[in-house]
mmCIF file of C-alpha atoms in Angstrom:
data_model
loop_
_atom_site.group_PDB
_atom_site.id
_atom_site.type_symbol
_atom_site.label_atom_id
_atom_site.label_comp_id
_atom_site.label_asym_id
_atom_site.label_seq_id
_atom_site.Cartn_x
_atom_site.Cartn_y
_atom_site.Cartn_z
ATOM 1 C CA THR A 773 6.042 4.274 -15.630
ATOM 2 C CA GLN A 774 5.494 6.401 -13.010
ATOM 3 C CA LEU A 775 7.705 6.845 -9.712
ATOM 4 C CA LEU A 776 7.714 8.258 -6.704
ATOM 5 C CA GLU A 777 11.093 8.988 -4.768
ATOM 6 C CA GLN A 778 10.727 9.725 -1.167
ATOM 7 C CA SER A 779 13.488 10.832 0.719
ATOM 8 C CA PRO A 780 15.479 10.595 3.115
ATOM 9 C CA GLN A 781 15.370 6.741 3.045
ATOM 10 C CA PHE A 782 16.250 6.558 6.824
ATOM 11 C CA LEU A 783 16.173 9.258 9.652
ATOM 12 C CA SER A 784 16.772 9.236 13.201
ATOM 13 C CA ILE A 785 16.194 12.227 15.283
ATOM 14 C CA GLN A 786 15.839 13.027 18.689
ATOM 15 C CA GLU A 787 12.419 13.490 20.380
ATOM 16 C CA GLY A 788 11.414 17.220 20.171
ATOM 17 C CA GLU A 789 13.135 17.790 16.859
ATOM 18 C CA ASN A 790 11.220 18.804 14.069
ATOM 19 C CA LEU A 791 11.587 16.756 10.406
ATOM 20 C CA THR A 792 10.394 16.704 6.835
ATOM 21 C CA VAL A 793 10.157 13.886 4.784
ATOM 22 C CA TYR A 794 9.872 14.302 0.942
ATOM 23 C CA CYS A 795 7.702 12.883 -1.552
ATOM 24 C CA ASN A 796 8.615 13.638 -5.669
ATOM 25 C CA SER A 797 7.827 13.017 -9.180
ATOM 26 C CA SER A 798 8.032 14.246 -12.347
ATOM 27 C CA SER A 799 4.419 12.690 -13.007
ATOM 28 C CA VAL A 800 1.409 14.105 -12.146
ATOM 29 C CA PHE A 801 -1.142 12.421 -10.009
ATOM 30 C CA SER A 802 -5.016 13.176 -9.309
ATOM 31 C CA SER A 803 -4.336 12.271 -5.483
ATOM 32 C CA LEU A 804 -1.606 11.742 -3.355
ATOM 33 C CA GLN A 805 -1.636 9.776 0.184
ATOM 34 C CA TRP A 806 0.153 9.284 3.071
ATOM 35 C CA TYR A 807 0.442 5.709 4.958
ATOM 36 C CA ARG A 808 2.268 4.549 8.119
ATOM 37 C CA GLN A 809 3.165 0.842 8.361
ATOM 38 C CA GLU A 810 4.099 -1.009 11.587
ATOM 39 C CA PRO A 811 5.893 -4.201 11.086
ATOM 40 C CA GLY A 812 3.917 -7.166 10.403
ATOM 41 C CA GLU A 813 0.868 -4.752 9.668
ATOM 42 C CA GLY A 814 -0.550 -3.353 6.559
ATOM 43 C CA PRO A 815 -0.287 0.284 5.870
ATOM 44 C CA VAL A 816 -2.891 2.613 7.687
ATOM 45 C CA LEU A 817 -4.092 5.550 5.932
ATOM 46 C CA LEU A 818 -3.056 9.199 7.012
ATOM 47 C CA VAL A 819 -3.922 11.705 5.021
ATOM 48 C CA THR A 820 -5.629 12.044 1.187
ATOM 49 C CA VAL A 821 -4.659 15.160 -0.552
ATOM 50 C CA VAL A 822 -6.590 15.620 -3.948
ATOM 51 C CA THR A 823 -5.826 19.707 -4.643
ATOM 52 C CA GLY A 824 -2.732 21.569 -5.823
ATOM 53 C CA GLY A 825 -1.355 23.410 -2.789
ATOM 54 C CA GLU A 826 -3.462 21.782 -0.750
ATOM 55 C CA VAL A 827 -2.221 21.521 3.430
ATOM 56 C CA LYS A 828 -3.889 19.450 5.871
ATOM 57 C CA LYS A 829 -2.930 18.978 9.176
ATOM 58 C CA LEU A 830 -3.551 15.988 11.725
ATOM 59 C CA LYS A 831 -2.440 17.011 15.256
ATOM 60 C CA ARG A 832 1.721 17.494 15.113
ATOM 61 C CA LEU A 833 1.659 16.148 11.405
ATOM 62 C CA THR A 834 1.502 18.900 8.353
ATOM 63 C CA PHE A 835 0.844 17.247 4.976
ATOM 64 C CA GLN A 836 1.384 19.307 1.711
ATOM 65 C CA PHE A 837 0.514 18.498 -1.874
ATOM 66 C CA GLY A 838 2.549 20.854 -4.345
ATOM 67 C CA ASP A 839 0.881 23.112 -6.536
ATOM 68 C CA ALA A 840 1.564 21.240 -9.955
ATOM 69 C CA ARG A 841 0.612 17.633 -7.727
ATOM 70 C CA LYS A 842 3.635 16.337 -8.753
ATOM 71 C CA ASP A 843 5.210 16.255 -5.213
ATOM 72 C CA SER A 844 4.120 16.152 -1.185
ATOM 73 C CA SER A 845 5.737 16.469 2.146
ATOM 74 C CA LEU A 846 4.937 15.637 5.750
ATOM 75 C CA HIS A 847 6.452 17.375 8.161
ATOM 76 C CA ILE A 848 6.770 16.068 11.962
ATOM 77 C CA THR A 849 6.748 18.848 14.817
ATOM 78 C CA ALA A 850 8.131 18.135 18.435
ATOM 79 C CA ALA A 851 8.827 14.358 17.185
ATOM 80 C CA GLN A 852 7.592 11.673 19.656
ATOM 81 C CA PRO A 853 9.230 7.912 19.915
ATOM 82 C CA GLY A 854 5.663 7.091 19.221
ATOM 83 C CA ASP A 855 6.192 8.141 15.437
ATOM 84 C CA THR A 856 8.658 5.572 15.070
ATOM 85 C CA GLY A 857 7.651 3.616 11.969
ATOM 86 C CA LEU A 858 7.846 3.781 8.075
ATOM 87 C CA TYR A 859 6.205 6.437 6.495
ATOM 88 C CA LEU A 860 4.796 5.514 2.793
ATOM 89 C CA CYS A 861 3.567 8.144 0.156
ATOM 90 C CA ALA A 862 1.498 6.870 -2.370
ATOM 91 C CA GLY A 863 0.075 8.472 -5.718
ATOM 92 C CA GLY A 864 -2.573 8.367 -7.566
ATOM 93 C CA PRO A 865 -1.629 8.163 -11.429
ATOM 94 C CA MET A 866 -4.378 10.198 -13.553
ATOM 95 C CA GLY A 867 -6.937 8.186 -15.188
ATOM 96 C CA ALA A 868 -6.177 4.940 -13.113
ATOM 97 C CA GLN A 869 -7.377 3.581 -10.325
ATOM 98 C CA LYS A 870 -4.550 2.025 -8.837
ATOM 99 C CA LEU A 871 -1.580 3.653 -6.095
ATOM 100 C CA VAL A 872 2.113 3.694 -7.457
ATOM 101 C CA PHE A 873 4.359 3.776 -3.964
ATOM 102 C CA GLY A 874 7.444 5.370 -2.504
ATOM 103 C CA GLN A 875 10.132 3.069 -1.232
ATOM 104 C CA GLY A 876 9.511 4.652 2.053
ATOM 105 C CA THR A 877 10.934 6.345 4.765
ATOM 106 C CA ARG A 878 12.196 4.458 8.005
ATOM 107 C CA LEU A 879 11.440 6.771 10.933
ATOM 108 C CA THR A 880 13.283 6.145 14.233
ATOM 109 C CA ILE A 881 12.739 9.056 17.030
ATOM 110 C CA ASN A 882 15.423 8.605 19.995
ATOM 111 C CA PRO A 883 14.033 9.070 23.524
ATOM 112 C CA ASN B 134 -16.894 -1.435 11.225
ATOM 113 C CA ALA B 135 -15.007 -4.090 9.802
ATOM 114 C CA GLY B 136 -11.940 -3.047 8.345
ATOM 115 C CA VAL B 137 -10.459 -5.374 5.159
ATOM 116 C CA MET B 138 -10.215 -8.657 6.176
ATOM 117 C CA GLN B 139 -7.317 -10.751 4.879
ATOM 118 C CA ASN B 140 -6.520 -14.341 5.437
ATOM 119 C CA PRO B 141 -4.833 -16.294 6.453
ATOM 120 C CA ARG B 142 -1.997 -13.840 7.933
ATOM 121 C CA HIS B 143 1.355 -16.464 7.288
ATOM 122 C CA LEU B 144 1.282 -19.419 4.446
ATOM 123 C CA VAL B 145 3.779 -22.013 4.271
ATOM 124 C CA ARG B 146 4.218 -23.560 1.134
ATOM 125 C CA ARG B 147 6.502 -25.903 -0.799
ATOM 126 C CA ARG B 148 7.743 -25.264 -4.346
ATOM 127 C CA GLY B 149 5.171 -26.025 -6.732
ATOM 128 C CA GLN B 150 2.094 -25.937 -4.179
ATOM 129 C CA GLU B 151 -0.681 -23.770 -5.087
ATOM 130 C CA ALA B 152 -1.305 -20.411 -2.719
ATOM 131 C CA ARG B 153 -4.666 -19.113 -2.155
ATOM 132 C CA LEU B 154 -5.065 -15.590 -0.446
ATOM 133 C CA ARG B 155 -8.112 -14.509 0.559
ATOM 134 C CA CYS B 156 -9.433 -11.211 0.841
ATOM 135 C CA SER B 157 -12.798 -9.313 2.122
ATOM 136 C CA PRO B 158 -13.218 -5.502 1.268
ATOM 137 C CA MET B 159 -14.689 -3.164 3.684
ATOM 138 C CA LYS B 160 -18.471 -2.779 3.832
ATOM 139 C CA GLY B 161 -19.950 -0.938 1.009
ATOM 140 C CA HIS B 162 -17.059 -1.219 -0.597
ATOM 141 C CA SER B 163 -16.616 -2.714 -4.296
ATOM 142 C CA HIS B 164 -13.077 -2.146 -5.632
ATOM 143 C CA VAL B 165 -10.444 -4.359 -4.797
ATOM 144 C CA TYR B 166 -6.938 -4.031 -5.031
ATOM 145 C CA TRP B 167 -3.555 -6.682 -4.675
ATOM 146 C CA TYR B 168 -0.169 -5.071 -4.019
ATOM 147 C CA ARG B 169 3.195 -6.993 -3.219
ATOM 148 C CA GLN B 170 5.586 -6.183 -0.829
ATOM 149 C CA LEU B 171 9.244 -7.786 -1.372
ATOM 150 C CA PRO B 172 11.781 -7.799 1.413
ATOM 151 C CA GLU B 173 13.103 -4.477 1.505
ATOM 152 C CA GLU B 174 11.118 -3.144 -1.105
ATOM 153 C CA GLY B 175 8.018 -0.371 -1.620
ATOM 154 C CA LEU B 176 4.666 -2.396 -1.989
ATOM 155 C CA LYS B 177 3.982 -3.021 -6.208
ATOM 156 C CA PHE B 178 0.628 -3.047 -7.255
ATOM 157 C CA MET B 179 -0.442 -6.198 -9.102
ATOM 158 C CA VAL B 180 -4.618 -6.247 -10.061
ATOM 159 C CA TYR B 181 -7.783 -4.215 -9.730
ATOM 160 C CA LEU B 182 -10.901 -5.632 -9.449
ATOM 161 C CA GLN B 183 -15.134 -5.092 -9.029
ATOM 162 C CA LYS B 184 -17.236 -7.673 -8.409
ATOM 163 C CA GLU B 185 -17.134 -10.391 -11.317
ATOM 164 C CA ASN B 186 -14.616 -7.682 -13.546
ATOM 165 C CA ILE B 187 -10.771 -7.227 -13.763
ATOM 166 C CA ILE B 188 -10.053 -4.079 -14.726
ATOM 167 C CA ASP B 189 -6.153 -3.676 -14.336
ATOM 168 C CA GLU B 190 -4.024 -6.354 -14.343
ATOM 169 C CA SER B 191 -0.794 -4.494 -15.421
ATOM 170 C CA GLY B 192 1.169 -5.385 -12.307
ATOM 171 C CA MET B 193 0.568 -9.004 -12.615
ATOM 172 C CA PRO B 194 3.158 -11.169 -13.594
ATOM 173 C CA LYS B 195 1.872 -13.159 -16.687
ATOM 174 C CA GLU B 196 2.379 -16.897 -15.813
ATOM 175 C CA ARG B 197 1.212 -18.821 -12.539
ATOM 176 C CA PHE B 198 -0.707 -15.450 -11.123
ATOM 177 C CA SER B 199 -4.531 -15.147 -11.221
ATOM 178 C CA ALA B 200 -7.123 -13.083 -9.463
ATOM 179 C CA GLU B 201 -10.844 -13.222 -9.314
ATOM 180 C CA PHE B 202 -13.723 -11.002 -7.408
ATOM 181 C CA PRO B 203 -16.829 -13.300 -7.733
ATOM 182 C CA LYS B 204 -20.369 -11.941 -6.732
ATOM 183 C CA GLU B 205 -20.347 -13.734 -3.402
ATOM 184 C CA GLY B 206 -17.619 -14.306 -1.375
ATOM 185 C CA PRO B 207 -14.412 -12.677 -0.999
ATOM 186 C CA SER B 208 -11.526 -11.874 -3.401
ATOM 187 C CA ILE B 209 -8.673 -14.384 -4.049
ATOM 188 C CA LEU B 210 -5.543 -14.348 -5.419
ATOM 189 C CA ARG B 211 -3.746 -17.652 -6.666
ATOM 190 C CA ILE B 212 -0.664 -18.547 -6.937
ATOM 191 C CA GLN B 213 0.028 -21.841 -8.893
ATOM 192 C CA GLN B 214 3.383 -23.700 -8.757
ATOM 193 C CA VAL B 215 5.000 -20.974 -5.862
ATOM 194 C CA VAL B 216 8.373 -20.637 -6.260
ATOM 195 C CA ARG B 217 10.846 -19.171 -3.819
ATOM 196 C CA GLY B 218 10.571 -15.572 -5.182
ATOM 197 C CA ASP B 219 7.093 -15.672 -4.597
ATOM 198 C CA SER B 220 7.740 -15.266 -1.039
ATOM 199 C CA ALA B 221 6.394 -11.996 -0.222
ATOM 200 C CA ALA B 222 3.702 -10.108 1.999
ATOM 201 C CA TYR B 223 0.674 -9.494 -0.228
ATOM 202 C CA PHE B 224 -1.587 -6.625 0.541
ATOM 203 C CA CYS B 225 -5.305 -6.263 -0.327
ATOM 204 C CA ALA B 226 -7.054 -2.924 -0.248
ATOM 205 C CA SER B 227 -10.425 -1.693 -1.103
ATOM 206 C CA SER B 228 -12.103 1.822 -1.821
ATOM 207 C CA PRO B 229 -15.556 2.800 -2.234
ATOM 208 C CA PRO B 230 -17.022 3.315 -5.484
ATOM 209 C CA VAL B 231 -15.626 6.743 -7.322
ATOM 210 C CA LYS B 232 -12.820 7.455 -4.560
ATOM 211 C CA ASN B 233 -9.289 6.170 -4.980
ATOM 212 C CA ILE B 234 -8.898 5.884 -1.303
ATOM 213 C CA GLN B 235 -7.634 2.655 -0.107
ATOM 214 C CA TYR B 236 -8.009 0.839 3.142
ATOM 215 C CA PHE B 237 -5.406 -1.771 3.449
ATOM 216 C CA GLY B 238 -5.965 -5.412 5.490
ATOM 217 C CA ALA B 239 -3.253 -6.396 7.272
ATOM 218 C CA GLY B 240 -1.602 -8.994 4.614
ATOM 219 C CA THR B 241 -0.882 -12.365 3.926
ATOM 220 C CA ARG B 242 2.934 -13.404 4.507
ATOM 221 C CA LEU B 243 3.699 -16.062 1.893
ATOM 222 C CA SER B 244 6.805 -18.170 2.655
ATOM 223 C CA VAL B 245 8.053 -20.908 -0.060
ATOM 224 C CA LEU B 246 10.326 -23.169 1.332
#
């Protein structure tokens, strides 16, 4: 069974600070996706990374896929209260058309 | 462009009743996935379907649960004889052919009394 471990599970920081969320596995994934989920809603896709070492930027968010395609990180620069939410990483196992989700990181940005 | 549409958004059933959850994929998407999110837990894969075919049902409970994606109409997740432990949020996702990039609906929140 492939697992994705997200850390930290909870993170509360002040507005303007930087933060990094990690997503780790002992398994190789063909792709890695990051989602954000608001209470009572479905996950909203932020980014997909497919190449080892790939880096993608989305405004103040930077996503990286590990060289071995076993891990990923999400870095937020100058966090804002609007960044508050649940962030989920999800990996596509090799040879399978499904997603394995991490437990999520619940991020709170305090004004 | 309409996204993935799920209905109902909320469903209340008494123990022993049947629950039917519907999902219409995004336009142009022929692959549908169902996931379950238990309270305070992550999303868990249940089943992957293409039109008229179940491709991977490795995450489906062996009893009471079934899924279909007919040639016409939405995908249906059916739960027979519901129990309290079935209370959860059920999410549907769809993807285009070839690419495993999944877009999710808003979910159906099932409450079993």
